[in-house]
Each structure stands twice: as C-alpha cells, then as structure tokens.
Short mmCIF file of C-alpha atoms in Angstrom, two decimals:
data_model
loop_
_atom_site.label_atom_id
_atom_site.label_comp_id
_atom_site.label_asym_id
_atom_site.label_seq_id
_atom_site.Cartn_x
_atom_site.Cartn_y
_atom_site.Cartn_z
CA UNK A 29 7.25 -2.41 1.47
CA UNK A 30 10.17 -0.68 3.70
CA UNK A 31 12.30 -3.23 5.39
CA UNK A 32 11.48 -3.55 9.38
CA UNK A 33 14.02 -1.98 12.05
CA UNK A 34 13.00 -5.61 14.17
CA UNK A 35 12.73 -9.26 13.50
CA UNK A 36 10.23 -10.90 14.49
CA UNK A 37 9.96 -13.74 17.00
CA UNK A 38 7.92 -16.45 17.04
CA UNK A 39 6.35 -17.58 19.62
CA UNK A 40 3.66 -20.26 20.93
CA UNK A 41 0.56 -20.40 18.06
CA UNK A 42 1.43 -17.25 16.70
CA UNK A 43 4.05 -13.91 16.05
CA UNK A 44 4.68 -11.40 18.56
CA UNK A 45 6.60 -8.23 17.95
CA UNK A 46 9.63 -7.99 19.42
CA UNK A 47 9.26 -5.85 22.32
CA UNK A 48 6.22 -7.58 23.82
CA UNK A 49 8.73 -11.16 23.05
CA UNK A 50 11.35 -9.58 25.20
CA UNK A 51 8.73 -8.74 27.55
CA UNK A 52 7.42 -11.66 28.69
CA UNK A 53 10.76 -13.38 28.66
CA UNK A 54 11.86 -10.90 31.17
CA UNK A 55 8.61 -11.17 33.34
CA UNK A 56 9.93 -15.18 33.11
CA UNK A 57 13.20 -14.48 34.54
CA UNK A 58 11.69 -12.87 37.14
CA UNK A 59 9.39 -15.37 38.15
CA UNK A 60 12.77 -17.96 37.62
CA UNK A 61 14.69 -15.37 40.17
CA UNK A 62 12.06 -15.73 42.88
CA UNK A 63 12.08 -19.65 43.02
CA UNK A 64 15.51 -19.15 43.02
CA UNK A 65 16.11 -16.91 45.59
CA UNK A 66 13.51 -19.35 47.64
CA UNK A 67 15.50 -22.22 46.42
CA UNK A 68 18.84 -20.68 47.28
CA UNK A 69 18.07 -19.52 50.66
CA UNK A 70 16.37 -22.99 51.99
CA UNK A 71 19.23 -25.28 50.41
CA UNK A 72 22.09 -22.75 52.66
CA UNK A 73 20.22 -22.15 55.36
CA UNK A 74 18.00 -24.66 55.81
CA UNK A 75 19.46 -28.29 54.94
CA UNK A 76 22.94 -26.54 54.91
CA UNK A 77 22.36 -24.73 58.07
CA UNK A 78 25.12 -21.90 57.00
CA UNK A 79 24.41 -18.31 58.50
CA UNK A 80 23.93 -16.45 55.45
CA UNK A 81 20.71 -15.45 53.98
CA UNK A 82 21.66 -16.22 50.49
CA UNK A 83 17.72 -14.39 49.05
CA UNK A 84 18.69 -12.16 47.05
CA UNK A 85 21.61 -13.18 44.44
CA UNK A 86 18.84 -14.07 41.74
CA UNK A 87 17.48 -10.49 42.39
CA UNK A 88 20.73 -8.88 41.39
CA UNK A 89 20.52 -10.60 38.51
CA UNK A 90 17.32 -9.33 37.76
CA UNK A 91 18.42 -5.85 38.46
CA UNK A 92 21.46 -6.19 36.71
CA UNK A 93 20.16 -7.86 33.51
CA UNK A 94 17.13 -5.76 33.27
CA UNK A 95 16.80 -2.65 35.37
CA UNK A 96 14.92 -0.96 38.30
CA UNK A 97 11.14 -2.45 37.72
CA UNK A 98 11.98 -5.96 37.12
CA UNK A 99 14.50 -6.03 40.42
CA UNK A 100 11.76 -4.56 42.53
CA UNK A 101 9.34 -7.25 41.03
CA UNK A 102 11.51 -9.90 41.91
CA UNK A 103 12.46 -8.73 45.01
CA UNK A 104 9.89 -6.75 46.76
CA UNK A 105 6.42 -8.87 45.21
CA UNK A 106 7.24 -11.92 43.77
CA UNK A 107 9.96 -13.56 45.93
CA UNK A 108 8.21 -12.31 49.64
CA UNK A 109 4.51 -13.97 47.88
CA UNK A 110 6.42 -17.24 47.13
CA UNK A 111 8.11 -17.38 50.15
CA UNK A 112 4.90 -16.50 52.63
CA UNK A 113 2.82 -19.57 50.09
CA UNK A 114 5.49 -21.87 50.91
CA UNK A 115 6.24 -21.23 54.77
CA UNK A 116 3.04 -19.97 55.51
CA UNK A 117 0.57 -21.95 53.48
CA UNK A 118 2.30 -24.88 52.64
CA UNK A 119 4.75 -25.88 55.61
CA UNK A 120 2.25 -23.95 58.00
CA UNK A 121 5.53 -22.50 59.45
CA UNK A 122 6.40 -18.71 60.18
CA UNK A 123 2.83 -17.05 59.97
CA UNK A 124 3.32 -14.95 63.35
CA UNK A 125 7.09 -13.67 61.64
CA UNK A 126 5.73 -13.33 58.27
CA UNK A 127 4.82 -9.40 58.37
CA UNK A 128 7.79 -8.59 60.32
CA UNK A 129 10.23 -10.16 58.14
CA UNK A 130 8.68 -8.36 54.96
CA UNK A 131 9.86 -5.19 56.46
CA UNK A 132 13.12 -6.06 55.74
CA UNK A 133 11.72 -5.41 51.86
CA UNK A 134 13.61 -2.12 52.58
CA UNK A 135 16.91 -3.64 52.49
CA UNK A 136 16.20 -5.68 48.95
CA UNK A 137 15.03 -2.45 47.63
CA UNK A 138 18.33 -0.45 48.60
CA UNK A 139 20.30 -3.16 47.61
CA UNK A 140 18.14 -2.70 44.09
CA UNK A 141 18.88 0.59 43.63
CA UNK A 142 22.44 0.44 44.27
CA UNK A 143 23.00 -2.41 42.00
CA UNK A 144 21.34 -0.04 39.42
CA UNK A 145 23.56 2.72 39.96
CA UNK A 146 26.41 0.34 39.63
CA UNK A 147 24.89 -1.35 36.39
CA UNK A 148 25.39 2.07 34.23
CA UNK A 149 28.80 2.18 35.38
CA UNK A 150 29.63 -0.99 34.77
CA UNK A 151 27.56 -1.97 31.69
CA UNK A 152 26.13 1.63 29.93
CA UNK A 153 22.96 1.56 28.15
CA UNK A 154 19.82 0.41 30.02
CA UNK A 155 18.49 -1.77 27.08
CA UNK A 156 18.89 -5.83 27.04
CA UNK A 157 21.89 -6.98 24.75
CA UNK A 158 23.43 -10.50 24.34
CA UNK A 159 26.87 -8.22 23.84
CA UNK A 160 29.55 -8.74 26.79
CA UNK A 161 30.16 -5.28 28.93
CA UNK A 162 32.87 -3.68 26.71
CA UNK A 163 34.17 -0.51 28.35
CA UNK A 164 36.65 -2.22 30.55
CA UNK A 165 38.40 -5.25 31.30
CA UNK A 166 37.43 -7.95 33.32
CA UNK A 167 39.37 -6.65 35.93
CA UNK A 168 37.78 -3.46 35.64
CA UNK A 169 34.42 -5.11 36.14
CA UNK A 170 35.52 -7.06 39.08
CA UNK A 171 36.63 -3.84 40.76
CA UNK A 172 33.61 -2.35 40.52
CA UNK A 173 31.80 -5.21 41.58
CA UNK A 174 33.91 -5.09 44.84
CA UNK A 175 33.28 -1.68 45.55
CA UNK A 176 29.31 -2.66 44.65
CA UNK A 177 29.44 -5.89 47.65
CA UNK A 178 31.63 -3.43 49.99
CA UNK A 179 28.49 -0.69 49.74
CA UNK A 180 26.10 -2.75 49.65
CA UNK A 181 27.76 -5.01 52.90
CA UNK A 182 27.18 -1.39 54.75
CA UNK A 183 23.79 -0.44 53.76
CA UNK A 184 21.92 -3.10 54.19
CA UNK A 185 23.65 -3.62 57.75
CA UNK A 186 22.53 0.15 58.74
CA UNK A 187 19.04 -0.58 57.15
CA UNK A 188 18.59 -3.95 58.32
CA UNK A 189 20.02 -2.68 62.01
CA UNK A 190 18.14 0.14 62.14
CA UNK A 191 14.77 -2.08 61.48
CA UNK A 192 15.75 -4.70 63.55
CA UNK A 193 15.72 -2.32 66.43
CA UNK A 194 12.79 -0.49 65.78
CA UNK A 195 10.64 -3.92 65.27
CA UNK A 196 11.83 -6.43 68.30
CA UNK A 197 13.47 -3.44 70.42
CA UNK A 198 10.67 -0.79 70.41
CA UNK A 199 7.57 -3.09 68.98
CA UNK A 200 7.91 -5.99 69.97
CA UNK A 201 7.61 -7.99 66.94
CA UNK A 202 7.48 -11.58 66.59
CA UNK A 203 10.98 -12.61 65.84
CA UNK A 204 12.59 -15.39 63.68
CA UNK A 205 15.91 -16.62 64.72
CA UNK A 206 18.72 -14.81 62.51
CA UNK A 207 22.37 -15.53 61.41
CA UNK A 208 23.46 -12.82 63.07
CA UNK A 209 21.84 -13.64 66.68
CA UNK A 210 25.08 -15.16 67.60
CA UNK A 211 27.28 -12.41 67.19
CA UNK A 212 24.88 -9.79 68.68
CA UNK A 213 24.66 -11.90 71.90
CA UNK A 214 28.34 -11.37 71.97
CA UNK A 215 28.21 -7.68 71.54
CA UNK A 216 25.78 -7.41 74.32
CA UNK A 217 28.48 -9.15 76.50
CA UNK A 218 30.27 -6.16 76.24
CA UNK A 219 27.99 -3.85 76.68
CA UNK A 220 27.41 -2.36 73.05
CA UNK A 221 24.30 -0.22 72.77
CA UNK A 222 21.14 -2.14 71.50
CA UNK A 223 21.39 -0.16 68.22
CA UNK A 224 24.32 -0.41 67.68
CA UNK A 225 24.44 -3.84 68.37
CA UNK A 226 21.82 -4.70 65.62
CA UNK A 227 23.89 -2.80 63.04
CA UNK A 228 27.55 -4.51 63.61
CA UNK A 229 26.50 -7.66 64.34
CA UNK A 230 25.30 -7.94 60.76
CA UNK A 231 28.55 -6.86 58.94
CA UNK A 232 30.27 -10.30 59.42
CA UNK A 233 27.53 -12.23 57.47
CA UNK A 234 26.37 -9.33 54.89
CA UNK A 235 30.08 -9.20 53.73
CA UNK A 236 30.07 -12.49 52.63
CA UNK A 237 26.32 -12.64 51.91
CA UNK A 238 26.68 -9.80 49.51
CA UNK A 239 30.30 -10.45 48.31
CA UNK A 240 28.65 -13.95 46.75
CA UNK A 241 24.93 -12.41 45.82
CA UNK A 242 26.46 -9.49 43.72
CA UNK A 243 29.53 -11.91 42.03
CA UNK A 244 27.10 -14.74 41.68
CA UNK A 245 23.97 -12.17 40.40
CA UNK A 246 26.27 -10.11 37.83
CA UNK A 247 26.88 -13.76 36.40
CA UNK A 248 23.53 -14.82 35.99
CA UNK A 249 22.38 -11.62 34.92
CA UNK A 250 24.90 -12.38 31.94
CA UNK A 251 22.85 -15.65 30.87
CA UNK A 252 19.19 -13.39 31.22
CA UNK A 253 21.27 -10.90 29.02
CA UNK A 254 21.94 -13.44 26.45
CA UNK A 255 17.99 -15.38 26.40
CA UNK A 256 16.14 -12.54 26.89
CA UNK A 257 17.68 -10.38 24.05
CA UNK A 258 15.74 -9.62 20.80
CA UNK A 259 17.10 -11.69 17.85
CA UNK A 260 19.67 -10.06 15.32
CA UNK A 261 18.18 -9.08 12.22
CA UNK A 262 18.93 -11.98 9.11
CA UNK A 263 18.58 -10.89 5.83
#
C-alpha cells in the first residue's frame, strides 16, 4: 500500500484526516480570538478605564495566522455575537447602541484585509506552518509591521470618521461614549468641520490602538501558527 503524503491525527474517540484536524483547530482559535478580543477590550477599557479600544488584536492574529475567512469570522460574526450576548443579554447594558456600533464592522473588515495584504509580504505562502517567517530578518518583519500599524492607524480613522458622521451627524444614532470624544470636543473648539472632526480626532488613539493590536496580533498569530499546524510526517 503507497505511503500517505499526511499523518494522521488523532483526535477525541476516533481519526480525522488531517485537513478536517487543522480545521477545527482553526475554527477554535477563532472562537479563542473573540473571547479575547471581549476580554481584552473590557479589562483596558472597562476596569482599566484607558481610551483605547483594544477589540481587535486577537483578530489580527486570526488574520495573520490563518487568512481572509477566519479574520472575518472572528471579527465581523463571532466577536460582535459575543459581545451583543454579554452587554446586551447578560449585563442588560448597550441594547439602544448595539446596531450602531456594529457598523463600525467596516473598520475590522479593512483592517482584515490589509493585514492580509501585509501577511504575503511578510510571511509568503497562505498555508498554516509551525516554520518561523524566513525571508527576512526580524528587523525586516518589524518594518513591515510598522508600515502595517501606520496604514492601518489611517484607514480605520477615515472609515471610522466617515461612519461616525454619517450615523450621530446625519442619523441620529444612539451613541456610546468613545475614546476619542475628548479630543473631538477640542477640535470643535476651534472650529474644525464636523467631518473632519470625526476623522482626526481618532488618529491619536488608533496609532497606539493599532501600533499594539498589529505587534501584539502578529505574535499570537505565531503561537496559532505553531498549534494549529498539521503534524510532520514520522516514519
């Protein structure tokens, strides 16, 4: 009988082939990312009370470790469910806010997508390896990763700006109180157009916000690497 191209894992009462092993543990770091990025942001901004948002460094990791579909399931499904159950159902907190503050889904999934761009570069081959990124140095990397944050710092400030307007300026909306309230009211002082308030008033808390989420995400997307990898081959 021909030798197999893939071990075989075992796993609970019986053997699954590799790719459906990888599989699941994948769909269980995402599910690990969304309590984490619920963890992360009460412990900062809640018993902390530091204005950053701090919800999305386990869904860099996700993106980073695994690709598009499992960032977006983290993200944009799993993390905004757990965090409505908790506020909403549990706490009984935040129901009126709850539908505005999803729209801001648009800024996790831009944040996604650049992170992907920025994972070929920096790591090439989509598929899950325990292997270290190997086509440049650490410093390399870290570059990159800068340049990643900086982007990142200015998209999600237009995005999140350009909702912010459109939901509490134009709409209406129900609004939550958010870190960047502070500096907006300053910006009004001085007579800075509403929309253009919204947009700069986020750029001092997104560029440490997303100077710590893609550092700290690229890290743990190292240790998904690593568990969720199929096993080597042993003869």
């Amino acid at each position: 009988m021909p030798e197999r191209n893939h071990c075989i894992t075992i796993m609970m009462d019986g053997k699954l082939p590799r790719e459906r092993a990888v599989l699941w543990k994948i769909v269980l770091c995402c599910l690990i990312s969304a309590l984490g990025n619920i963890g992360f942001n009460s412990l900062v901004s809640g018993v902390l009370k530091v204005s950053l948002y701090m919800d999305t460094v386990f869904t860099v990791a996700a993106a980073f470790a695994f690709g598009l579909w499992p960032g977006v399931l983290t993200g944009a499904l799993l993390y905004p469910a757990g965090d409505g159950i908790l506020y909403n159902v549990i706490f009984n907190t935040r129901a009126n806010t709850f539908w505005p503050t999803n729209v801001f889904i648009l800024c996790t999934i831009s944040e996604i997508l650049l992170v992907c761009f920025f994972r070929v570069k920096i790591r090439p081959g989509q598929s899950v390896s325990p292997e270290e990124p190997s086509f440049a140095s650490f410093i390399g990397i870290a570059a990159q990763l800068m340049v990643l944050a900086a982007l990142d710092c200015i998209i999600i400030s237009v995005i999140g700006g350009i909702i912010d307007f459109v939901l509490h300026g134009l709409l209406a909306a129900p609004k939550r109180i958010y870190p960047e309230d502070i500096f907006k009211l300053g910006l009004y002082r001085n007579n800075v157009p509403v929309l253009a308030a919204a947009i700069l008033s986020r750029i001092p808390i997104n560029i440490v916000d997303r100077f710590i989420a893609v550092f700290a995400g690229y890290g743990i997307s190292l240790v998904y690497r690593k568990y969720a990898a199929p096993c080597s081959r042993r003869r």
